[in-house]
Amino acid sequence: MKKLINAPETAVDQELAGMVAAHGDLIRVIEPNVVVRVDAPRPGKVGVISGGGSGHEPMHGGYVGMGMLDAACPGAVFTSPVPDQMLAATTAVNGGAGVLHIVKNYTGDIMNFELAAEMARAEGIEVSSVVIADDVAVKDSLYTAGRRGVGGTVLAEKIVGAAAEAGADLATVTALCQKVQDNVRSMGMALTSCTVPAAGKPTFELGEDEMEIGIGIHGEPGRTRMKLATADEITEMLAVPVLDDLPFKQGDSVLAFVNGMGGTPLMELYIVFNKLSQILKGRGVAIGRSFVGNWITSLEMAGCSITLLRLDDELTRFWDAPVKTPALRWGI
Amino acid sequence: MKKLINAPETAVDQELAGMVAAHGDLIRVIEPNVVVRVDAPRPGKVGVISGGGSGHEPMHGGYVGMGMLDAACPGAVFTSPVPDQMLAATTAVNGGAGVLHIVKNYTGDIMNFELAAEMARAEGIEVSSVVIADDVAVKDSLYTAGRRGVGGTVLAEKIVGAAAEAGADLATVTALCQKVQDNVRSMGMALTSCTVPAAGKPTFELGEDEMEIGIGIHGEPGRTRMKLATADEITEMLAVPVLDDLPFKQGDSVLAFVNGMGGTPLMELYIVFNKLSQILKGRGVAIGRSFVGNWITSLEMAGCSITLLRLDDELTRFWDAPVKTPALRWGI
């Protein structure tokens, strides 16, 4: 295993210490391992929280700050955070207007966020939660009952965070998050595995001429393992199931999001975006907004995912709103 | 070779088409392969241009836009662009106030930018150029007489671009670029090789327990090949030569830039940043600004580099100024 770490068991703690050293103007870390916006809690503002296993970078700590998350709960790599983290986060960002939990649909995350919500309610904090389950590849999977939560989560965090920043109440913010979930679909693929530090070896093996279509962000199996194809063919294999699922229709405008799994050069993501833009044009779907880069990774896995979000004026306005976090910053 | 491409010979063209599809509000591409800011030329504004081989992402096309570059000349992967590209870029962004070429110190880039500058001058365009050579690892190397230009280039492009945007004249912008070069130092390392699409196989081989310290951004040899060490040890091996070279002294304030070579997870870059912040503290050097991420890569190489820029009020102000490009955006 070749990694810039000191030891698997210290990796997440030292990552968080490095984030604070680099971005102490935006975030702080409280115990047990919660990344909190420096100015939290903000009185009267709905708190927005997410969390999940580390390694899906820059999730979620990189998205903590003005206009996005109030706190993030990072677990060990590819491992759900514990309820104590989620409770600490909820308490830390509670400004009296309630707290929304944005939860990716993985069994551990769901269970622990539910427990934390109950504990927070017992302390008198109003908590709502929305589950993101946007991956059309498979119905159930290794860690999931129902669809997995993937790229749509990033878009939900940005859009919902902007609404909370603008002063929306808990019911409004919750409904907006559900609206994102209802209008977003994703699918991904991998060219290589990644290596979880504590495991020390690749999560799975792929032949030199093989790829996996519909893979999950933990390397969990997808739809099919097949011979390597061209970028255009792969883009088609991902985009068509995504488009057909909602379905996205002629006249729709979308946020087109091509995400890298971590080990894929930006050049390749733009080659995929190029083909995606042609496919969308062929179906009469307009690209309202674009988003290209490593925004929800699987450590150093090579591969990509495509996420489409059907836009309306409200979603576009909140997507465009100012944001200032370690990973995403604009308008300020 | 596992890559999301259609064919090696179409990769750069399709990448650029994808960039335009995603960021047509910011950039356009003119022939021969030049990425130009949509609103260029801007009358009375000094044009700022850079360029070099593709694969050092998001360089340089990703840095074209308001407050940074007016145009970028992407060559084939790891291959210098040709003088015709640089001349086309110079002509396209000439608003009558002259054009600065920011050149990374590689023999091909130097030679071709010099030729292009001569041709542009023959057309009546005032051209100046500054060579960035910030890599302290080696004196000469495979593609370079003198030090290589690496991470310092990104900082120069941001700072100089801001000054040009603010209306500084060609002499001022040129002197500012030289000031960045005089105050910036870098060094990098690799855990793995990368694969140039046209070559189809890794540029070099490293054993399963080996790393290369002082490597260049094309995988050209560095100072030493040695057994894998911890992140803290590696950070020390990079930071100390950088600090001692300028040298950076007690009381200095720096922009601390930890860069990923493309295939290294963000988690690992923050672990490096954490140790770097301790080393700087131990030497009494303050971190004025931080920059962490994949900002000048070697395709999917695993590894990192450390760049330090000694800050003063002028450099800090231009670093903080608004920027809006495909890859870097803040303040707007």
XYZ file of C-alpha atoms in Angstrom:
664
model
C 0.000 0.000 0.000
C 1.461 3.333 -1.090
C -0.077 6.231 0.767
C 1.017 9.520 2.268
C -0.036 8.564 5.780
C 1.712 7.881 9.064
C -0.502 5.002 10.167
C -3.995 3.883 9.141
C -5.355 4.496 12.629
C -4.240 8.153 12.735
C -5.131 9.087 9.146
C -8.551 10.677 9.696
C -7.468 12.563 12.844
C -4.393 13.962 11.121
C -6.433 14.826 8.034
C -8.815 16.838 10.208
C -5.911 18.532 11.992
C -4.517 19.475 8.582
C -7.867 20.860 7.490
C -8.004 23.071 10.561
C -4.391 24.179 10.017
C -5.271 25.155 6.443
C -8.802 26.492 6.930
C -9.030 27.612 10.551
C -10.855 30.720 9.357
C -13.740 28.534 8.158
C -13.906 25.416 10.309
C -13.011 23.964 13.673
C -13.064 20.359 14.856
C -14.792 19.372 18.079
C -14.764 15.982 19.799
C -15.834 13.326 18.894
C -14.585 14.148 15.338
C -17.075 16.697 14.106
C -16.160 19.449 11.653
C -18.090 22.588 12.601
C -18.403 25.943 10.943
C -16.437 28.500 13.005
C -19.420 30.753 13.574
C -21.854 28.002 14.632
C -24.355 28.032 16.183
C -26.017 30.935 14.397
C -29.116 32.023 16.319
C -32.305 31.570 14.320
C -30.631 29.712 11.433
C -31.573 26.138 10.587
C -28.507 23.940 11.046
C -27.610 21.662 8.125
C -25.542 18.557 8.858
C -24.233 15.670 6.839
C -21.751 12.919 7.433
C -20.589 9.507 6.409
C -17.472 7.469 5.978
C -14.278 9.364 5.165
C -12.667 8.917 1.754
C -15.451 10.418 -0.355
C -13.554 13.616 -0.753
C -13.966 16.502 -0.208
C -17.054 15.213 1.616
C -18.261 16.209 4.016
C -15.812 18.356 5.972
C -14.764 20.200 2.821
C -18.330 21.404 2.445
C -18.642 22.993 5.883
C -18.937 26.760 5.823
C -21.039 29.719 4.836
C -23.870 28.725 2.487
C -23.455 24.960 2.766
C -23.078 22.684 5.826
C -22.979 23.825 9.447
C -21.251 20.612 10.494
C -20.020 17.315 9.105
C -19.461 13.992 10.859
C -16.593 12.072 9.263
C -16.402 8.376 10.110
C -13.376 6.181 9.603
C -12.632 5.518 5.932
C -15.745 4.056 4.282
C -17.286 3.557 7.743
C -20.357 5.231 9.131
C -19.854 7.839 11.853
C -21.391 7.017 15.215
C -24.517 8.542 16.784
C -22.421 10.432 19.352
C -20.777 12.387 16.515
C -24.105 13.221 14.958
C -25.549 14.282 18.304
C -22.525 16.467 19.030
C -22.867 18.050 15.581
C -26.589 18.615 16.040
C -26.072 20.233 19.420
C -23.169 22.359 18.193
C -25.104 23.912 15.307
C -28.499 24.245 16.947
C -29.401 27.913 16.805
C -32.957 27.305 17.986
C -34.489 26.885 14.529
C -33.940 23.144 14.238
C -31.445 20.966 12.409
C -31.661 19.046 9.125
C -29.730 15.804 8.692
C -28.821 15.060 5.070
C -28.197 11.319 4.999
C -26.763 9.208 2.196
C -28.685 5.970 1.914
C -26.365 3.437 3.540
C -27.654 1.176 6.279
C -25.139 2.314 8.911
C -25.623 5.997 8.195
C -29.412 5.693 8.286
C -29.445 3.786 11.572
C -26.983 6.075 13.327
C -28.553 9.324 12.120
C -31.963 8.023 13.306
C -30.555 7.283 16.752
C -28.864 10.677 16.911
C -32.075 12.434 15.867
C -33.961 10.693 18.672
C -31.319 11.673 21.211
C -31.346 15.284 19.976
C -35.130 15.456 20.176
C -34.891 14.186 23.743
C -32.740 17.252 24.382
C -35.416 19.479 22.896
C -33.849 20.074 19.478
C -36.153 19.866 16.478
C -34.598 17.528 13.895
C -35.713 16.508 10.419
C -33.903 14.298 7.960
C -33.845 13.593 4.239
C -32.301 10.502 2.703
C -30.435 10.897 -0.581
C -30.732 7.806 -2.784
C -29.906 8.896 -6.319
C -27.866 6.000 -7.744
C -29.915 4.285 -10.459
C -27.393 1.457 -10.945
C -28.801 -1.069 -8.505
C -31.910 -1.536 -6.385
C -30.192 -2.885 -3.262
C -26.496 -3.342 -2.624
C -23.855 -4.468 -0.180
C -24.449 -1.655 2.311
C -27.851 -0.437 1.220
C -31.510 -1.280 1.180
C -32.790 0.646 -1.816
C -30.706 2.951 -3.934
C -27.352 4.290 -2.794
C -26.743 7.967 -2.112
C -23.968 9.377 -4.305
C -23.342 12.589 -6.314
C -26.778 14.031 -5.666
C -25.718 14.527 -2.061
C -23.208 17.231 -3.003
C -25.859 19.139 -4.936
C -28.358 18.773 -2.088
C -25.853 20.092 0.430
C -25.079 23.154 -1.700
C -28.683 24.019 -2.534
C -30.143 23.326 0.896
C -27.246 25.117 2.579
C -27.982 28.231 0.549
C -31.640 28.177 1.533
C -30.786 27.778 5.217
C -28.290 30.621 4.910
C -31.031 32.777 3.419
C -33.183 32.178 6.493
C -35.609 29.469 5.358
C -37.272 27.573 8.198
C -36.822 23.868 8.934
C -39.932 22.725 7.051
C -38.920 24.710 3.963
C -35.318 23.509 4.051
C -36.451 19.907 4.508
C -38.915 20.124 1.626
C -36.224 21.660 -0.591
C -33.839 18.808 0.189
C -36.546 16.306 -0.703
C -37.129 18.244 -3.942
C -33.459 17.827 -4.850
C -33.694 14.094 -4.109
C -36.826 13.830 -6.262
C -35.107 15.467 -9.229
C -31.595 14.003 -9.162
C -30.209 10.759 -10.607
C -26.676 9.341 -10.834
C -24.618 6.398 -12.028
C -20.896 5.640 -11.778
C -18.175 3.309 -13.016
C -14.647 2.288 -12.088
C -11.499 1.482 -14.008
C -9.548 0.495 -10.884
C -10.118 -0.268 -7.228
C -8.988 1.843 -4.323
C -7.236 0.773 -1.133
C -8.722 1.482 2.271
C -5.758 2.302 4.579
C -6.837 -0.063 7.362
C -7.272 -2.923 4.866
C -3.921 -2.323 3.181
C -4.939 -3.963 -0.090
C -7.299 -3.124 -2.956
C -10.999 -3.484 -2.122
C -11.570 -5.540 -5.272
C -9.663 -6.745 -8.304
C -10.311 -5.725 -11.897
C -8.429 -7.231 -14.823
C -6.127 -5.026 -16.901
C -8.797 -4.825 -19.627
C -11.869 -4.733 -17.391
C -14.126 -2.087 -15.892
C -17.164 -2.141 -13.613
C -20.302 -0.255 -14.624
C -22.696 0.936 -11.938
C -20.178 0.638 -9.133
C -20.782 2.196 -5.717
C -18.538 4.741 -4.031
C -17.122 2.076 -1.710
C -16.249 -0.197 -4.601
C -19.342 -2.300 -3.955
C -20.537 -4.214 -7.014
C -22.499 -2.498 -9.741
C -24.482 -3.735 -12.708
C -21.861 -5.448 -14.763
C -18.194 -6.098 -15.172
C -17.094 -5.902 -18.785
C -14.251 -5.257 -21.192
C -12.859 -1.748 -21.249
C -14.716 0.542 -23.698
C -14.116 4.024 -25.069
C -14.989 7.143 -23.119
C -17.917 7.806 -25.451
C -19.318 4.309 -24.982
C -18.906 4.520 -21.212
C -20.603 7.918 -21.100
C -23.537 6.453 -23.002
C -23.723 3.497 -20.572
C -24.001 5.904 -17.637
C -26.038 8.737 -19.133
C -28.835 6.718 -20.718
C -29.956 4.896 -17.529
C -29.784 8.202 -15.653
C -31.833 10.026 -18.294
C -34.400 7.251 -18.660
C -34.951 6.810 -14.948
C -36.481 10.108 -13.853
C -37.063 10.482 -16.832
C -35.407 13.685 -18.012
C -37.400 15.000 -20.972
C -37.046 17.287 -23.941
C -37.224 20.877 -22.710
C -35.762 20.078 -19.289
C -32.781 22.072 -18.064
C -30.258 20.225 -15.930
C -27.254 20.704 -13.757
C -24.815 18.313 -15.458
C -22.279 16.972 -12.996
C -19.372 14.776 -14.089
C -17.567 13.549 -10.998
C -14.158 11.934 -10.700
C -13.687 8.963 -8.353
C -10.317 10.387 -7.249
C -7.683 8.837 -9.508
C -8.968 10.006 -12.879
C -7.346 13.038 -14.533
C -9.524 16.081 -15.143
C -8.787 15.702 -18.872
C -10.776 12.473 -18.894
C -13.680 13.998 -16.984
C -13.933 16.726 -19.633
C -13.838 14.099 -22.394
C -16.814 12.454 -20.670
C -18.515 15.842 -20.281
C -18.038 16.475 -24.002
C -19.906 13.296 -24.916
C -22.523 13.908 -22.221
C -23.238 17.335 -23.669
C -23.840 15.722 -27.077
C -26.177 13.104 -25.616
C -28.156 15.787 -23.783
C -28.364 17.915 -26.915
C -29.637 14.906 -28.853
C -32.465 14.532 -26.340
C -33.337 18.222 -26.231
C -32.166 18.569 -22.621
C -30.428 21.879 -21.932
C -27.360 22.219 -19.705
C -28.329 24.975 -17.271
C -25.317 24.558 -15.021
C -22.138 22.456 -15.195
C -20.016 20.907 -12.472
C -16.881 18.907 -13.290
C -14.267 17.565 -10.889
C -13.507 15.335 -7.921
C -16.455 16.220 -5.693
C -17.365 12.835 -4.186
C -14.555 10.348 -4.559
C -13.637 6.826 -3.557
C -10.115 7.635 -2.366
C -7.822 7.070 -5.380
C -10.199 4.946 -7.469
C -10.050 5.656 -11.221
C -13.470 6.169 -12.721
C -16.295 8.644 -12.902
C -19.955 9.187 -12.262
C -22.613 11.227 -13.974
C -25.270 13.078 -11.992
C -28.135 15.051 -13.510
C -30.370 17.374 -11.510
C -33.482 18.793 -13.149
C -33.351 22.522 -12.499
C -36.007 25.124 -11.936
C -35.547 28.761 -10.954
C -35.478 27.995 -7.242
C -32.843 25.254 -7.473
C -30.732 27.351 -9.857
C -30.863 30.392 -7.593
C -29.717 28.423 -4.549
C -27.033 26.621 -6.580
C -25.680 30.009 -7.694
C -25.780 31.539 -4.193
C -22.491 32.420 -2.481
C -20.610 29.650 -0.709
C -17.383 29.644 1.267
C -16.058 26.286 2.406
C -12.627 24.629 2.203
C -13.554 22.867 -1.048
C -16.228 24.982 -2.682
C -16.163 28.734 -2.742
C -17.744 31.317 -4.934
C -19.533 34.640 -4.758
C -17.603 35.702 -1.685
C -3.666 1.479 -20.169
C -6.958 2.265 -18.440
C -8.205 5.715 -19.322
C -11.496 7.427 -20.072
C -10.479 8.456 -23.572
C -11.542 7.565 -27.086
C -8.070 7.601 -28.635
C -4.783 9.153 -27.531
C -4.688 11.415 -30.583
C -8.102 12.971 -29.907
C -7.779 13.322 -26.125
C -6.672 16.949 -25.869
C -9.115 18.172 -28.534
C -12.034 16.409 -26.871
C -10.926 17.654 -23.455
C -11.009 21.235 -24.779
C -14.419 20.664 -26.395
C -15.662 19.399 -23.024
C -14.262 22.434 -21.268
C -16.121 24.728 -23.643
C -19.321 22.685 -23.234
C -19.024 23.055 -19.457
C -17.643 26.595 -19.202
C -18.708 28.408 -22.351
C -19.589 31.418 -20.215
C -15.908 31.795 -19.293
C -13.777 30.470 -22.138
C -13.697 29.734 -25.844
C -11.197 27.759 -27.879
C -9.659 29.173 -31.037
C -7.417 27.414 -33.522
C -4.667 26.250 -33.212
C -5.702 24.991 -29.742
C -5.729 28.121 -27.646
C -8.077 28.597 -24.695
C -9.136 32.246 -24.600
C -11.173 34.208 -22.110
C -14.588 34.944 -23.664
C -14.272 38.692 -23.308
C -10.741 38.958 -24.759
C -9.225 41.185 -25.951
C -9.996 43.804 -23.317
C -8.873 47.221 -24.546
C -6.173 48.752 -22.369
C -5.642 45.618 -20.265
C -2.316 43.792 -20.248
C -2.844 40.278 -21.602
C -1.487 37.425 -19.467
C -0.718 34.128 -21.163
C 0.709 30.826 -20.109
C 0.940 27.404 -21.642
C 2.726 24.126 -21.663
C 2.143 20.440 -22.099
C -1.305 19.131 -21.199
C -1.690 16.822 -18.212
C -0.664 19.278 -15.488
C -4.232 19.859 -14.531
C -6.091 22.115 -14.270
C -3.279 23.994 -15.997
C -3.437 26.123 -17.924
C -6.885 26.216 -19.535
C -8.583 25.838 -16.163
C -6.987 29.106 -15.099
C -8.311 31.212 -17.977
C -10.842 33.827 -16.940
C -11.445 37.000 -14.993
C -8.543 37.820 -12.685
C -6.129 35.181 -13.946
C -5.063 34.219 -17.498
C -6.353 35.783 -20.694
C -5.322 32.744 -22.701
C -3.618 29.391 -22.343
C -1.786 27.293 -24.920
C -2.169 23.572 -24.205
C 0.282 21.296 -25.951
C -0.110 17.556 -26.362
C 0.261 15.672 -23.073
C 3.622 16.582 -21.490
C 4.659 18.235 -24.773
C 5.379 21.888 -25.353
C 2.853 23.869 -27.377
C 4.123 25.315 -30.651
C 4.962 28.957 -31.397
C 1.873 29.289 -33.622
C -0.348 28.641 -30.605
C 1.489 31.186 -28.511
C 1.335 33.759 -31.310
C -2.399 33.155 -31.805
C -2.924 33.557 -28.056
C -0.856 36.719 -27.930
C -2.756 38.232 -30.840
C -6.145 37.196 -29.463
C -5.628 38.854 -26.077
C -3.747 41.948 -27.165
C -5.765 44.925 -25.997
C -3.039 47.408 -26.896
C -1.301 47.372 -23.512
C 1.054 44.519 -24.244
C 1.143 40.845 -23.313
C 3.053 38.952 -20.614
C 4.151 35.363 -21.233
C 4.466 33.305 -18.041
C 6.762 30.442 -18.994
C 7.617 27.342 -16.982
C 11.308 26.579 -17.302
C 11.386 23.690 -19.775
C 13.597 23.866 -22.828
C 10.775 23.438 -25.347
C 8.507 25.979 -23.672
C 11.304 28.539 -23.412
C 12.342 28.175 -27.040
C 8.809 28.295 -28.426
C 7.654 31.210 -26.285
C 10.771 33.143 -27.352
C 9.987 32.515 -31.015
C 6.352 33.511 -30.502
C 7.382 36.702 -28.712
C 9.627 37.652 -31.618
C 6.825 37.021 -34.120
C 4.367 39.035 -32.027
C 6.799 41.928 -31.746
C 7.157 41.856 -35.524
C 3.393 42.424 -35.607
C 3.767 45.413 -33.308
C 2.660 43.787 -30.058
C 4.714 44.570 -26.982
C 5.626 41.295 -25.254
C 7.505 40.564 -22.058
C 8.144 37.229 -20.447
C 9.029 35.794 -17.062
C 10.392 32.305 -16.534
C 9.194 30.388 -13.475
C 11.885 28.062 -12.095
C 10.933 27.267 -8.514
C 11.792 23.571 -8.111
C 14.728 23.265 -5.710
C 15.113 19.503 -6.229
C 17.642 19.514 -9.064
C 19.861 22.000 -10.866
C 19.310 20.669 -14.389
C 17.051 17.868 -15.516
C 15.810 15.850 -18.448
C 13.900 18.718 -20.076
C 15.446 21.690 -18.343
C 18.561 23.784 -18.101
C 18.376 25.201 -14.599
C 15.535 24.645 -12.210
C 12.151 23.361 -13.343
C 8.999 25.443 -13.144
C 6.337 23.783 -11.016
C 3.800 24.885 -8.344
C 5.014 28.460 -8.214
C 3.528 28.914 -11.671
C -0.040 28.595 -10.371
C 0.589 31.249 -7.732
C 2.242 33.546 -10.283
C -0.701 33.211 -12.659
C -3.208 34.079 -9.908
C -1.289 37.029 -8.501
C -0.182 38.505 -11.811
C -3.636 37.981 -13.304
C -5.161 40.001 -10.481
C -2.743 42.864 -11.033
C -3.450 42.916 -14.771
C -7.175 42.868 -14.039
C -6.706 45.876 -11.743
C -5.138 47.804 -14.624
C -1.404 47.531 -13.940
C 0.801 48.241 -16.963
C 3.098 45.733 -18.653
C 6.246 46.774 -16.782
C 4.458 46.531 -13.436
C 2.868 43.176 -14.220
C 6.198 41.803 -15.435
C 8.032 42.994 -12.330
C 5.340 41.483 -10.121
C 5.694 38.127 -11.857
C 9.457 38.261 -11.314
C 8.798 39.100 -7.659
C 6.712 35.947 -7.293
C 9.493 33.913 -8.910
C 12.054 35.463 -6.569
C 10.028 34.515 -3.492
C 8.692 31.049 -4.321
C 10.265 27.603 -3.916
C 8.916 24.075 -4.427
C 9.780 20.399 -4.264
C 7.781 17.274 -5.100
C 7.733 13.501 -4.795
C 5.986 10.512 -6.341
C 4.635 7.232 -5.053
C 3.684 5.980 -8.517
C 4.228 6.828 -12.155
C 1.591 8.096 -14.538
C 0.820 6.937 -18.074
C 0.954 9.320 -21.022
C -1.914 8.273 -23.336
C 0.228 8.234 -26.490
C 2.869 6.086 -24.767
C 0.353 3.615 -23.376
C 2.587 2.493 -20.527
C 3.898 4.031 -17.292
C 6.582 6.682 -17.773
C 8.814 4.983 -15.203
C 8.740 2.065 -12.808
C 8.846 2.292 -9.025
C 8.966 -0.775 -6.802
C 6.040 -1.567 -4.503
C 8.014 -0.197 -1.539
C 9.781 2.669 -3.320
C 9.226 6.376 -3.831
C 11.070 9.121 -5.702
C 11.947 12.357 -3.898
C 12.414 15.520 -5.919
C 10.610 14.203 -8.986
C 9.533 16.513 -11.809
C 5.969 16.946 -13.047
C 6.688 14.792 -16.104
C 8.051 11.970 -13.967
C 11.603 13.018 -14.785
C 14.143 11.883 -12.190
C 14.530 13.728 -8.932
C 17.105 13.628 -6.189
C 16.806 10.121 -4.920
C 14.826 6.931 -5.087
C 14.331 5.368 -1.695
C 12.194 3.124 0.480
C 8.715 4.349 1.268
C 8.585 6.534 4.380
C 5.806 7.987 6.519
C 3.918 11.121 5.522
C 5.678 13.077 8.274
C 9.112 11.953 7.081
C 8.270 12.748 3.475
C 6.938 16.183 4.403
C 10.211 16.883 6.197
C 12.218 15.741 3.127
C 10.329 18.226 0.948
C 9.835 21.143 3.320
C 13.373 21.465 4.641
C 15.091 21.904 1.239
C 12.369 24.384 0.260
C 12.744 26.378 3.483
C 16.540 26.366 3.403
C 16.819 27.406 -0.203
C 15.365 30.911 -0.254
C 15.799 30.824 2.763
C 12.494 31.381 4.520
C 13.241 32.922 7.925
C 11.666 33.384 11.321
C 9.062 36.128 11.085
C 8.252 35.425 7.419
C 4.646 34.859 6.415
C 4.036 32.380 3.596
C 1.398 31.057 1.302
C 1.668 27.321 2.062
C 0.634 25.242 -0.934
C 0.369 21.442 -0.755
C -0.307 20.130 -4.229
C -1.487 16.706 -5.320
C 0.070 15.044 -8.359
C -3.363 13.798 -9.444
C -3.786 10.330 -7.953
C -3.390 11.158 -4.277
C -6.502 11.508 -2.101
C -7.157 14.879 -0.502
C -6.984 13.167 2.895
C -3.283 12.523 2.323
C -2.617 16.100 1.215
C -4.135 17.362 4.455
C -1.984 14.917 6.448
C 1.038 16.453 4.694
C -0.299 19.939 5.369
C -0.672 19.081 9.054
C 3.005 18.151 9.344
C 4.051 21.128 7.201
C 2.212 23.495 9.535
C 4.159 22.021 12.478
C 7.482 22.406 10.678
C 6.682 26.030 9.802
C 5.635 26.755 13.368
C 8.900 25.262 14.620
C 10.808 27.703 12.422
C 8.728 30.714 13.338
C 7.274 31.011 9.829
C 3.603 32.053 9.802
C 1.038 30.613 7.413
C -0.565 33.695 5.871
C -2.561 31.805 3.264
C -3.195 28.108 2.539
C -3.821 26.256 -0.703
C -4.413 22.491 -0.774
C -5.481 20.349 -3.715
C -4.706 19.113 -7.199
C -3.590 22.382 -8.794
C -0.681 21.247 -10.991
C -0.744 17.514 -11.567
C 1.059 14.844 -13.514
C -2.051 13.105 -14.836
C -2.875 10.328 -12.330
C 0.511 10.164 -10.613
C 0.326 9.568 -6.847
C 2.450 12.002 -4.900
C 2.584 15.582 -3.783
C 4.611 18.748 -3.848
C 5.133 21.548 -1.388
C 5.377 25.158 -2.529
C 6.053 28.122 -0.273
C 5.678 31.730 -1.354
C 6.950 34.481 0.934
C 4.093 36.941 1.223
C 3.956 40.677 1.629
C 0.895 42.940 1.560
C 0.988 43.331 -2.231
C 1.195 39.600 -2.978
C -1.486 38.815 -0.386
C -3.848 41.429 -1.796
C -3.551 40.097 -5.345
C -3.837 36.484 -4.144
C -7.094 37.399 -2.374
C -8.517 39.344 -5.335
C -11.590 37.952 -7.122
C -11.049 35.259 -9.747
C -13.472 33.410 -12.000
C -12.066 30.577 -14.095
C -13.171 26.974 -14.686
C -10.904 25.695 -11.904
C -10.430 28.583 -9.516
C -13.175 30.920 -8.485
C -13.724 33.172 -5.542
C -14.937 36.638 -4.678
C -17.372 36.696 -7.606
